[in-house]
Coordinates of C-alpha atoms and ligand atoms in Angstrom, one line a residue:
M2 CA 7.5 9.9 -20.6
K3 CA 10.0 11.8 -19.0
F4 CA 10.8 11.5 -15.4
Y5 CA 12.6 14.2 -13.4
V6 CA 13.8 13.1 -10.1
T7 CA 16.1 14.9 -7.4
T8 CA 17.8 15.0 -3.8
P9 CA 18.8 17.8 -1.9
I10 CA 22.3 19.5 -2.9
Y11 CA 24.4 18.5 0.1
Y12 CA 26.5 20.8 1.9
V13 CA 30.0 20.7 0.6
N14 CA 31.2 21.3 3.9
D15 CA 30.2 17.9 5.4
R16 CA 31.7 14.6 5.1
P17 CA 29.3 11.9 3.1
H18 CA 27.6 10.0 5.7
I19 CA 24.4 7.2 5.6
G20 CA 21.8 10.0 5.5
H21 CA 23.2 11.6 2.1
V22 CA 23.9 8.0 1.0
Y23 CA 20.3 7.1 1.8
T24 CA 18.6 9.9 -0.3
T25 CA 20.8 9.3 -3.1
T26 CA 20.6 5.7 -3.2
I27 CA 16.6 6.1 -3.1
A28 CA 16.7 8.4 -5.8
D29 CA 18.9 6.1 -8.0
I30 CA 16.6 3.4 -7.6
V31 CA 13.4 5.2 -8.4
A32 CA 15.4 6.5 -11.4
R33 CA 16.7 3.1 -12.5
Y34 CA 13.0 1.5 -12.4
H35 CA 11.5 4.3 -14.9
R36 CA 14.6 3.8 -17.0
L37 CA 13.7 0.1 -16.9
C38 CA 10.1 1.1 -17.5
G39 CA 11.2 3.0 -20.7
D40 CA 11.3 6.6 -19.4
D41 CA 13.3 9.3 -20.6
V42 CA 14.9 9.9 -17.0
F43 CA 16.9 12.8 -15.9
F44 CA 18.3 12.2 -11.8
L45 CA 20.0 15.0 -10.6
T46 CA 22.1 15.3 -7.3
G47 CA 24.7 17.9 -6.1
T48 CA 26.6 20.4 -3.6
D49 CA 25.6 23.3 -2.0
E50 CA 28.4 25.3 -1.5
H51 CA 27.9 29.1 -0.8
A52 CA 27.1 28.9 2.8
A53 CA 29.3 31.0 5.1
K54 CA 30.7 28.0 6.8
V55 CA 32.4 27.2 4.0
V56 CA 34.6 30.4 4.1
E57 CA 35.2 29.7 7.8
S58 CA 36.6 25.8 6.9
A59 CA 38.7 27.1 4.2
A60 CA 40.1 29.5 6.0
Q61 CA 41.1 27.2 8.8
R62 CA 42.9 25.3 6.3
G63 CA 44.5 28.1 4.3
L64 CA 42.5 27.6 1.4
T65 CA 40.1 29.4 -0.8
P66 CA 36.3 28.8 -0.5
Q67 CA 36.7 27.4 -4.3
Q68 CA 39.4 25.4 -3.6
W69 CA 37.9 23.9 -0.4
A70 CA 34.6 23.4 -2.1
D71 CA 36.4 21.4 -5.0
Q72 CA 38.0 19.0 -2.7
N73 CA 34.8 18.1 -0.9
A74 CA 32.4 18.2 -3.7
Q75 CA 34.9 15.4 -5.4
A76 CA 34.5 13.6 -2.2
F77 CA 30.6 13.4 -2.8
Q78 CA 30.9 12.4 -6.4
E79 CA 33.4 10.2 -5.7
T80 CA 31.5 8.4 -3.3
F81 CA 28.3 8.3 -5.0
K82 CA 30.3 6.9 -8.0
K83 CA 31.7 4.0 -5.9
L84 CA 28.1 3.3 -4.4
G85 CA 26.8 2.8 -7.7
I86 CA 24.8 6.1 -7.7
A87 CA 23.8 6.7 -11.7
N88 CA 22.8 10.4 -11.6
D89 CA 22.7 12.3 -15.1
D90 CA 24.1 15.1 -13.8
F91 CA 26.0 16.5 -10.6
I92 CA 25.4 20.4 -10.2
R93 CA 27.9 22.6 -8.0
T94 CA 26.1 25.6 -6.8
S95 CA 29.7 27.4 -7.7
E96 CA 29.4 26.7 -11.3
D97 CA 28.7 29.7 -13.5
R98 CA 25.8 27.4 -15.3
H99 CA 24.0 28.3 -12.2
K100 CA 25.2 31.3 -11.0
T101 CA 23.9 33.2 -14.4
K102 CA 20.4 31.7 -13.8
V103 CA 20.1 32.3 -10.1
Q104 CA 20.9 35.9 -11.3
Q105 CA 18.3 36.0 -14.3
Y106 CA 15.6 34.4 -11.8
V107 CA 16.2 36.8 -8.8
G108 CA 16.2 39.8 -11.5
E109 CA 13.0 38.7 -12.9
L110 CA 11.5 38.5 -9.1
L111 CA 12.9 42.1 -8.6
Q112 CA 11.0 43.3 -12.0
S113 CA 7.6 41.5 -10.7
G114 CA 7.9 43.0 -7.5
D115 CA 8.1 39.6 -5.8
V116 CA 11.5 40.8 -4.5
Y117 CA 11.8 43.9 -2.8
L118 CA 14.0 46.0 -0.9
G119 CA 13.4 46.4 3.2
E120 CA 14.5 46.2 6.7
Y121 CA 14.4 42.9 8.7
E122 CA 15.2 42.2 12.5
G123 CA 15.0 39.4 13.9
W124 CA 16.2 36.1 15.7
Y125 CA 18.8 34.5 13.8
D126 CA 20.4 31.2 14.1
A127 CA 23.7 31.6 13.0
G128 CA 24.7 27.8 12.4
Q129 CA 21.7 27.0 10.4
E130 CA 22.1 30.5 8.6
E131 CA 18.3 31.2 9.3
Y132 CA 15.9 33.2 10.9
L133 CA 13.4 32.1 13.3
P134 CA 9.8 33.2 13.3
E135 CA 9.0 35.0 16.8
N136 CA 7.1 32.1 18.1
K137 CA 9.4 29.3 17.1
A138 CA 12.5 31.2 18.9
K139 CA 10.3 31.5 22.2
E140 CA 9.2 27.8 22.0
Y141 CA 13.3 26.8 21.4
E142 CA 13.7 29.4 24.5
F143 CA 16.0 31.6 22.0
K144 CA 18.3 28.8 21.3
S145 CA 19.2 27.2 18.0
P146 CA 17.1 23.7 18.0
F147 CA 20.2 22.2 16.0
N148 CA 23.0 23.2 18.1
G149 CA 21.8 24.7 21.1
K150 CA 23.9 27.9 20.8
P151 CA 21.5 31.1 21.8
L152 CA 20.1 32.7 18.9
V153 CA 21.2 36.5 18.0
R154 CA 19.0 39.6 17.5
K155 CA 20.1 40.8 14.3
A156 CA 19.0 43.7 12.0
E157 CA 19.8 44.2 8.5
K158 CA 18.7 45.6 5.2
N159 CA 17.7 43.0 2.9
Y160 CA 15.8 41.9 0.0
F161 CA 12.7 40.3 0.7
F162 CA 10.7 37.7 -1.3
R163 CA 7.0 38.2 -0.8
L164 CA 6.0 35.0 0.6
S165 CA 2.9 36.4 2.2
R166 CA 1.5 36.6 -1.2
Y167 CA 1.4 33.0 -1.6
A168 CA -0.3 31.5 1.3
E169 CA -3.6 31.2 -0.4
P170 CA -2.5 29.5 -3.6
L171 CA 0.0 27.2 -2.0
L172 CA -3.1 25.9 0.0
Q173 CA -5.3 25.8 -3.0
R174 CA -2.4 23.8 -4.9
I175 CA -2.2 21.2 -1.7
A176 CA -6.1 21.1 -1.6
D177 CA -6.0 20.1 -5.5
Q178 CA -3.4 18.0 -5.3
P179 CA -3.5 16.0 -1.9
D180 CA -0.3 14.2 -2.7
F181 CA 1.8 17.0 -3.6
I182 CA 3.4 16.9 -0.4
Q183 CA 4.2 13.2 0.9
P184 CA 3.7 11.4 2.9
N185 CA 0.6 12.6 4.5
E186 CA 1.8 13.2 8.1
R187 CA 4.0 15.6 6.6
R188 CA 1.7 17.7 4.1
N189 CA -0.7 18.1 7.3
E190 CA 2.2 19.8 9.4
V191 CA 2.6 22.0 6.3
V192 CA -0.7 22.6 5.8
N193 CA -1.4 23.9 9.5
R194 CA 2.2 25.9 9.7
I195 CA 0.9 27.7 6.1
R196 CA -2.4 28.4 8.1
E197 CA -0.8 30.3 10.8
G198 CA 0.4 32.6 8.1
L199 CA 3.3 33.4 6.1
N200 CA 5.8 36.6 6.4
D201 CA 7.9 37.5 3.8
V202 CA 11.3 36.4 4.0
P203 CA 14.9 37.8 3.6
I204 CA 16.6 36.7 0.9
S205 CA 20.1 38.4 0.9
R206 CA 22.7 39.5 3.3
T207 CA 25.6 41.9 3.4
G208 CA 29.2 41.4 3.9
A209 CA 29.3 38.0 2.8
G210 CA 32.5 39.0 1.1
D211 CA 32.9 37.2 -2.5
W212 CA 31.6 33.9 -1.6
G213 CA 28.1 33.8 -2.9
I214 CA 25.7 35.0 -5.5
K215 CA 25.0 38.5 -5.8
V216 CA 22.0 40.5 -6.0
P217 CA 21.7 41.7 -9.8
G218 CA 22.2 45.3 -9.8
D219 CA 23.3 45.6 -6.2
D220 CA 26.7 44.0 -5.3
A221 CA 26.6 44.7 -1.6
H222 CA 23.9 42.3 -1.3
T223 CA 24.7 38.1 -1.3
I224 CA 21.7 35.9 -2.1
Y225 CA 20.8 34.0 0.8
V226 CA 22.1 30.5 0.4
W227 CA 19.1 28.7 0.7
I228 CA 17.2 30.7 -2.2
D229 CA 20.5 30.1 -3.9
A230 CA 20.3 26.4 -3.5
L231 CA 16.6 25.6 -4.3
I232 CA 17.2 27.0 -7.6
N233 CA 19.8 24.3 -8.8
Y234 CA 16.6 21.9 -9.5
L235 CA 15.6 24.5 -12.1
S236 CA 18.7 26.1 -13.2
T237 CA 20.2 22.8 -14.2
V238 CA 17.7 21.7 -16.7
D239 CA 17.0 25.4 -18.0
T240 CA 18.7 24.7 -21.1
P241 CA 17.3 24.1 -24.7
E242 CA 17.9 20.7 -24.3
R243 CA 16.9 19.8 -21.0
S244 CA 13.8 22.3 -20.7
K245 CA 11.6 19.0 -21.5
Y246 CA 12.4 17.8 -18.2
W247 CA 10.8 20.8 -16.2
P248 CA 8.8 20.5 -13.9
A249 CA 10.5 18.1 -11.5
D250 CA 8.3 14.8 -11.1
V251 CA 9.6 14.5 -7.4
H252 CA 11.8 16.4 -5.2
L253 CA 13.1 13.7 -2.6
L254 CA 14.7 14.9 0.4
A255 CA 14.2 14.3 4.5
K256 CA 11.7 16.3 7.0
D257 CA 14.5 18.6 8.3
I258 CA 14.1 20.6 5.1
L259 CA 10.6 20.0 3.9
W260 CA 9.4 23.9 4.4
F261 CA 11.9 25.1 2.2
H262 CA 10.9 22.7 -0.4
A263 CA 6.9 22.6 -0.1
V264 CA 6.2 26.1 0.7
I265 CA 9.4 28.6 -0.2
W266 CA 10.4 26.9 -3.4
P267 CA 6.9 26.2 -4.8
A268 CA 6.2 30.0 -4.0
M269 CA 9.1 31.1 -5.8
L270 CA 8.1 29.1 -8.8
L271 CA 4.3 30.7 -8.6
A272 CA 6.2 33.9 -8.8
L273 CA 8.5 33.1 -11.6
K274 CA 5.5 31.7 -13.1
R275 CA 6.8 28.2 -13.8
P276 CA 5.0 25.1 -13.0
L277 CA 5.3 23.4 -9.9
P278 CA 7.1 20.1 -9.2
A279 CA 4.5 17.1 -9.2
H280 CA 5.5 15.8 -5.7
V281 CA 7.8 16.7 -2.8
Y282 CA 8.5 13.5 -0.7
A283 CA 10.4 14.0 2.5
H284 CA 11.3 11.0 4.2
G285 CA 12.0 10.2 7.9
F286 CA 15.7 10.2 9.6
W287 CA 18.2 7.4 10.2
I288 CA 19.1 7.1 13.6
S289 CA 22.3 4.8 14.8
E290 CA 22.1 2.1 16.9
G291 CA 18.9 3.6 19.0
Q292 CA 20.3 7.1 19.0
K293 CA 20.2 10.4 17.1
M294 CA 23.3 10.9 15.0
S295 CA 25.2 13.8 16.0
K296 CA 28.5 15.5 16.0
S297 CA 28.6 15.7 19.6
L298 CA 28.2 11.8 20.2
G299 CA 30.2 11.4 17.0
N300 CA 28.2 8.2 16.2
F301 CA 27.5 8.8 12.4
I302 CA 27.2 6.0 10.0
D303 CA 30.1 7.7 8.1
L304 CA 32.3 6.4 5.0
E305 CA 34.5 4.2 6.6
R306 CA 31.5 2.0 8.0
I307 CA 29.9 2.0 4.8
D308 CA 32.9 0.6 2.8
R309 CA 33.0 -2.0 5.6
Y310 CA 29.4 -3.1 4.9
V311 CA 30.1 -3.0 1.0
A312 CA 33.3 -5.1 1.2
D313 CA 31.8 -7.5 3.7
Y314 CA 28.3 -8.1 2.4
G315 CA 28.2 -6.4 -1.0
L316 CA 27.1 -3.0 -2.2
D317 CA 23.4 -4.5 -3.4
A318 CA 22.9 -5.6 0.2
L319 CA 23.4 -2.1 1.7
R320 CA 20.9 -0.9 -1.2
Y321 CA 18.7 -3.7 -0.3
Y322 CA 18.9 -2.8 3.3
L323 CA 18.4 1.0 3.0
A324 CA 15.5 0.6 0.5
S325 CA 13.8 -2.2 2.7
N326 CA 14.3 -1.2 6.4
G327 CA 14.8 2.8 5.9
P328 CA 12.7 5.9 6.9
L329 CA 10.8 6.1 3.9
A330 CA 7.6 6.7 5.6
A331 CA 6.8 9.4 8.4
N332 CA 8.8 7.3 11.1
D333 CA 12.9 7.0 11.6
S334 CA 14.5 3.8 11.3
D335 CA 16.8 2.4 13.3
F336 CA 20.5 1.6 11.4
A337 CA 21.7 -1.0 13.8
E338 CA 24.5 -3.3 12.6
A339 CA 22.7 -6.6 13.9
K340 CA 19.6 -5.9 11.9
F341 CA 21.6 -5.4 8.9
I342 CA 23.3 -8.7 9.2
E343 CA 19.8 -10.4 10.2
V344 CA 18.2 -9.0 7.1
Y345 CA 21.4 -10.1 4.8
N346 CA 21.2 -13.5 6.4
T347 CA 17.2 -13.8 6.3
D348 CA 16.1 -12.5 3.3
L349 CA 18.8 -12.3 1.1
A350 CA 20.7 -15.6 1.7
N351 CA 18.4 -17.7 3.4
E352 CA 15.4 -16.7 1.3
L353 CA 16.5 -15.3 -2.2
G354 CA 19.9 -16.8 -2.6
N355 CA 18.4 -19.9 -1.4
L356 CA 15.7 -20.0 -4.0
V357 CA 17.9 -19.4 -6.8
N358 CA 20.4 -21.8 -5.9
R359 CA 18.1 -24.8 -5.5
A360 CA 16.1 -24.1 -8.5
L361 CA 19.1 -23.8 -10.9
S362 CA 20.8 -26.8 -9.2
M363 CA 17.7 -28.9 -9.4
L364 CA 17.4 -28.3 -13.0
N365 CA 21.3 -29.0 -13.6
R366 CA 20.0 -32.5 -11.5
Y367 CA 16.9 -33.5 -13.4
R368 CA 17.0 -31.8 -16.9
Q369 CA 20.8 -31.1 -17.6
G370 CA 20.3 -27.5 -17.0
V371 CA 17.7 -27.1 -20.1
V372 CA 14.6 -25.2 -19.1
P373 CA 11.6 -27.5 -20.1
Q374 CA 8.1 -27.1 -21.5
T375 CA 5.3 -27.0 -19.8
T376 CA 1.6 -25.3 -20.1
T377 CA 1.0 -25.5 -16.2
A378 CA 1.2 -22.2 -14.9
D379 CA 0.9 -23.2 -10.7
L380 CA 2.4 -19.6 -9.6
R381 CA 0.7 -17.3 -12.4
A382 CA -1.9 -15.7 -10.2
E383 CA 0.7 -15.3 -7.3
A384 CA 2.9 -13.7 -9.6
E385 CA 0.6 -11.6 -11.1
K386 CA -0.6 -9.9 -7.8
T387 CA 2.8 -9.9 -6.5
F388 CA 4.2 -7.9 -9.4
T389 CA 0.8 -5.6 -9.9
V390 CA 1.6 -4.4 -6.1
Y391 CA 5.1 -4.1 -6.7
R392 CA 4.3 -1.7 -9.7
T393 CA 1.9 0.4 -7.9
S394 CA 4.1 0.6 -5.2
M395 CA 7.3 1.6 -6.7
D396 CA 5.1 4.3 -8.9
K397 CA 4.1 5.7 -5.7
L398 CA 7.4 5.7 -4.0
D399 CA 6.7 3.0 -1.5
L400 CA 9.7 1.2 -1.9
T401 CA 9.6 -0.6 1.1
G402 CA 6.2 -2.0 0.3
A403 CA 7.5 -3.0 -3.1
L404 CA 10.0 -5.4 -1.6
A405 CA 8.0 -6.8 1.2
E406 CA 5.9 -7.8 -1.8
V407 CA 8.4 -9.4 -3.7
R408 CA 9.7 -10.7 -0.6
L409 CA 6.7 -12.6 0.2
F410 CA 6.8 -14.3 -3.5
V411 CA 10.2 -15.5 -2.9
I412 CA 8.9 -17.0 0.4
R413 CA 6.0 -18.5 -1.5
A414 CA 8.5 -20.1 -4.2
N415 CA 10.4 -21.5 -1.6
R416 CA 7.5 -23.2 -0.1
Y417 CA 6.3 -24.3 -3.6
V418 CA 9.6 -26.0 -3.6
E419 CA 8.6 -27.9 -0.4
E420 CA 5.0 -28.7 -1.5
N421 CA 6.1 -30.3 -4.8
A422 CA 9.4 -32.0 -3.7
P423 CA 10.7 -32.2 -7.2
W424 CA 13.3 -34.9 -5.6
K425 CA 10.5 -37.4 -5.3
L426 CA 8.9 -36.4 -8.5
A427 CA 12.3 -36.9 -10.0
K428 CA 12.5 -40.9 -8.9
A429 CA 9.0 -41.6 -10.6
P430 CA 9.2 -41.8 -14.3
E431 CA 5.3 -41.1 -14.9
Q432 CA 5.9 -37.8 -13.1
A433 CA 8.2 -36.6 -15.6
A434 CA 5.7 -34.0 -17.1
R435 CA 4.8 -32.8 -13.3
L436 CA 8.6 -32.1 -12.7
D437 CA 8.9 -30.4 -16.0
A438 CA 5.8 -27.9 -14.7
V439 CA 7.5 -27.6 -11.3
L440 CA 11.0 -26.9 -12.5
Y441 CA 9.7 -24.5 -15.3
N442 CA 7.5 -22.3 -12.7
L443 CA 10.3 -22.1 -10.5
L444 CA 12.7 -21.3 -13.2
E445 CA 10.0 -18.4 -14.5
A446 CA 9.5 -17.2 -10.7
V447 CA 13.4 -16.6 -10.3
R448 CA 13.3 -14.6 -13.7
L449 CA 10.6 -12.8 -12.6
I450 CA 12.1 -11.6 -9.0
S451 CA 15.5 -10.9 -11.1
V452 CA 13.2 -8.4 -13.0
A453 CA 11.7 -6.6 -10.0
L454 CA 14.9 -6.4 -8.5
L455 CA 17.0 -5.0 -11.1
P456 CA 16.4 -1.2 -9.9
V457 CA 17.5 -2.0 -6.1
M458 CA 20.4 -4.8 -6.6
P459 CA 21.3 -4.4 -10.3
T460 CA 24.7 -6.5 -10.0
I461 CA 22.8 -9.3 -8.3
A462 CA 20.0 -9.3 -10.4
G463 CA 22.2 -9.2 -13.6
Q464 CA 23.9 -12.6 -11.8
M465 CA 20.9 -14.1 -11.4
R466 CA 19.9 -13.5 -15.0
T467 CA 23.4 -14.9 -16.3
Q468 CA 23.2 -18.1 -14.0
L469 CA 19.5 -18.3 -15.5
G470 CA 20.7 -18.0 -19.1
V471 CA 18.7 -15.5 -20.1
G472 CA 21.7 -12.9 -20.7
E473 CA 21.4 -9.0 -20.0
F474 CA 18.0 -7.2 -19.5
T475 CA 17.3 -5.3 -22.6
G476 CA 13.4 -5.0 -22.5
K477 CA 10.7 -3.0 -20.9
L478 CA 10.2 -4.1 -17.1
P479 CA 5.9 -3.7 -17.3
E480 CA 6.3 -6.3 -20.0
E481 CA 9.1 -8.3 -18.5
L482 CA 7.0 -8.8 -15.3
A483 CA 4.2 -10.9 -17.2
W484 CA 4.3 -14.4 -16.5
G485 CA 5.8 -17.2 -19.0
R486 CA 8.4 -15.1 -21.0
L487 CA 11.0 -17.7 -19.7
P488 CA 11.8 -19.6 -23.6
A489 CA 11.9 -23.2 -22.9
G490 CA 15.0 -24.5 -24.3
T491 CA 16.9 -21.8 -22.4
K492 CA 20.5 -23.5 -21.0
I493 CA 21.3 -22.1 -17.7
G494 CA 25.0 -20.7 -16.8
T495 CA 27.2 -21.5 -14.2
V496 CA 25.5 -21.9 -10.6
A497 CA 27.0 -20.0 -7.9
P498 CA 26.1 -18.7 -4.3
L499 CA 24.7 -15.6 -4.6
F500 CA 24.8 -14.3 -1.0
P501 CA 27.9 -16.2 1.0
K502 CA 26.4 -16.6 4.5
K503 CA 27.7 -14.7 7.4
V504 CA 28.0 -15.4 10.9
Ligands
MSP27 N1 22.3 22.0 1.4 C1 20.9 22.0 2.3 C2 19.6 21.2 1.0 C3 19.8 22.2 -0.1 S1 18.3 21.5 -1.2 C4 17.8 23.0 -2.3 C5 21.2 20.5 3.1 N2 22.2 19.8 3.3 S2 22.5 18.8 3.8 O1 24.0 18.0 3.8 O2 22.3 18.8 5.4 O3 21.6 17.5 3.6 C6 20.4 17.3 4.1 C7 19.7 16.0 3.4 O4 20.6 14.8 3.6 C8 18.4 15.8 4.3 O5 17.3 16.2 3.7 C9 18.6 13.9 3.8 O6 18.1 13.8 2.5 C10 19.9 13.8 4.0 N3 19.7 13.5 5.2 C11 20.9 13.8 6.1 N4 20.9 13.0 7.5 C12 19.9 12.1 7.2 C13 19.5 11.1 8.1 N5 19.9 11.0 9.2 N6 18.5 10.3 7.9 C14 18.2 10.5 6.4 N7 18.4 11.3 5.5 C15 19.1 12.4 6.0 O7 20.3 20.7 4.2

């Protein structure tokens, strides 16, 4: 099966921070999970480059917009590479392969009458580069909900997209497929807003200079950056080799940009007569030490901080924290350093690290590091339940739920050690078969846990496998999550702590 997952394409004017890293890491975990299941995966991220702010920032630095965009796109690419993100492509909207497709699709929409030339007057948020509907402008007291600056009354001749045509088809789609927009809270918000009515939306602006994509046949008009940006998801795979990936299986993003993804983009696709993505998933926001992250507070969890966590605790610990404690559901999550350290010490060092270490050390001590034979499968039923829940959770993007389940199994396996006290069994020769069984069950639990953690902590899971002597993972995840695949006679590798304890 094919599986196509996307992240938003990030504004090239920003420095990468924990928000960008989060969505991209979640997408990476989902992509790795599907690859391990044997799917033909395409994972796309990239940068959104045609905003007016890019022209301003470049000018302030004496650079061309392209030079400035090149520098910053590279910063995003390097960051993601450093953070172990295994994306299959990185799309930049200033690339020709994207620009030609945008013109092609907008041309199609002009032909079909879904895009037309009209006049628009309304309340414009210059920072966000978007018009606010009259009722929203009033609600925000004619100030930007993002930066508090006054909205400006603006009139212009524009090309419009006939969004008004698509309210009914969109509502129908959401009714037919309730998990199209997730989580549920977000779907309900979108449905309510569509029911308030949809107006046509301007999709071009004038006077934008050369930075941007022109409306085909009318060079005075530049295609509005949001329309240009949304198209990346399709333009990147609209080639003979990649067309099999469309429609996307999931667009991942945060709640700030859900409207564009759940309403405008699907309506554009309906107008283009292209299949709609299977899911649009909008997670919540990270806040920082209890406060919203903002430029004015200067409290972004920025790259310097991220680098420090990676240096001190390892990249996989950060990935685990993001996935297990992040705002995947409707609520926001607080990124607090103390909490991160607590999760490292508890879930990783005390629970997982300790389990692996004691299981392998006891095998060395009592069986010269060779996995014994047994037919007693004490933990089998619990393992089966754990990994069934794990898989259904992963399949529906509930990474937090999947990891919570794995963690319970780690705790269970640690308790199994206490209950069976192998150190006592080792003293009684008539208990040899029982000791074989206990050791096998523990090591098999460790193997299963390593398989489940591969998408989230690829390096740690790899180390677990090396220490266990089972080598690099080459199988398929669903099969490898079945009980009893650890062969008796396996000689384990060198045992070393996975998570050095921190204070
Ligand atoms: N360029 C547009 C997206 C176009 S997609 C066709 C954009 N860019 S952005 O750089 O502002 O990125 C927004 C996205 O970054 C959010 O939707 C989310 O994925 C991520 N995050 C930014 N801040 C975040 C948090 N504080 N918490 C979690 N994720 C956040 O919007």
